[in-house]
C-alpha positions as CSV (number, residue, x, y, z in Angstrom):
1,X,-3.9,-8.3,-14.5
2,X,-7.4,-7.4,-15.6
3,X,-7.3,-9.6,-18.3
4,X,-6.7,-12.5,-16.3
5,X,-10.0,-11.8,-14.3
6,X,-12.6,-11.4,-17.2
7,X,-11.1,-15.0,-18.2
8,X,-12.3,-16.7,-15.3
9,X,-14.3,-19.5,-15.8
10,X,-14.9,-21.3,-12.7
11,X,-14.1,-20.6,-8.9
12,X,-11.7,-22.3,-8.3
13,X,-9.8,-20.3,-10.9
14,X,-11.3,-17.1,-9.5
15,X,-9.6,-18.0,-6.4
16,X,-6.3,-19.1,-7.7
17,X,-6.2,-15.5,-9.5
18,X,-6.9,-13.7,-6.2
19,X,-4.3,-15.9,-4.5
20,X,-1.9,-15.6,-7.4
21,X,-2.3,-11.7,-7.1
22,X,-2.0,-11.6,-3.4
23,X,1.3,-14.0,-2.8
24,X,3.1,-11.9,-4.9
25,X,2.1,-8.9,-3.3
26,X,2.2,-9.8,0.4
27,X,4.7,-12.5,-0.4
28,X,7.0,-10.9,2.4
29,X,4.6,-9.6,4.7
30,X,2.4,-12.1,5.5
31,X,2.6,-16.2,5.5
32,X,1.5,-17.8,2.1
33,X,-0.9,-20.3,4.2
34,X,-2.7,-17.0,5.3
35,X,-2.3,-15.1,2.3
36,X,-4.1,-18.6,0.5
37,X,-7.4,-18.8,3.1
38,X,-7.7,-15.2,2.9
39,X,-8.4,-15.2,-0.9
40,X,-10.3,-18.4,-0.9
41,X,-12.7,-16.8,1.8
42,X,-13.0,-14.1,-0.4
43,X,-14.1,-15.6,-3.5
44,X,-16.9,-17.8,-1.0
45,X,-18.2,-14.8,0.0
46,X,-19.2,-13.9,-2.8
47,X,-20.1,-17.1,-4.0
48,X,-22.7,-17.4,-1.1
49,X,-24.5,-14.4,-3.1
50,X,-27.0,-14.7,-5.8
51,X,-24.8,-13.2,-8.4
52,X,-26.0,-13.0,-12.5
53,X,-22.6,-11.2,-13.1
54,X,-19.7,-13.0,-12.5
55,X,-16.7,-11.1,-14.2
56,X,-15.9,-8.6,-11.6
57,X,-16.1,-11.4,-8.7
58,X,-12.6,-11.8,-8.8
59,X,-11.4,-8.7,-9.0
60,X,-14.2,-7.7,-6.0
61,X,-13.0,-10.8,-3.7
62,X,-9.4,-9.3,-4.8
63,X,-9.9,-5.7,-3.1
64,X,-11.9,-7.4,-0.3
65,X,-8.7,-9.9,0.5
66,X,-6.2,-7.2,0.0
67,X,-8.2,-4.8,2.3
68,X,-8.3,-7.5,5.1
69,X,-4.5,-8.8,4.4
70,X,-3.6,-5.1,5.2
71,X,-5.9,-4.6,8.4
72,X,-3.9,-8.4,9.5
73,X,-0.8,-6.5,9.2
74,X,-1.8,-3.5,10.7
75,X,-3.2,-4.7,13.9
76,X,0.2,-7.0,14.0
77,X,2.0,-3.7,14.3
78,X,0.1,-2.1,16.9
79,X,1.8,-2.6,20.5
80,X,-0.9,-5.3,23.0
């Protein structure tokens, strides 16, 4: 998997390897439509940011997406 990350060459593939990672994990916790905006808001964030490093981005945007995907289906559990 990290293989796939240092190979990124643009942002768009940045995001499609965060979404890529995240529909197969969440895949039957969470609808891919969400799963999809999640990662690309991910990736954006940290597009917004002067960055002279951009390797890591997508494995960063991957651990910020997976961290809020979880909260999601946390707080789905909870009882109103």
């Amino acid at each position: 998997m990290d293989g796939l990350f240092a190979q990124t060459e643009s942002w768009e593939d940045a995001v499609h390897s965060v979404q890529s990672n995240l529909l197969f994990e969440f895949r039957n916790q969470l609808p891919p439509d969400v799963i999809a905006e999640i990662a690309r808001e991910s990736v954006e964030q940290f597009r917004q940011e002067p960055v002279r490093i951009r390797t890591f981005i997508p494995l960063l945007a991957l651990r910020v997406a997976r961290d809020r995907l979880r909260f999601s289906i946390g707080s789905q559990k909870q009882p109103a």
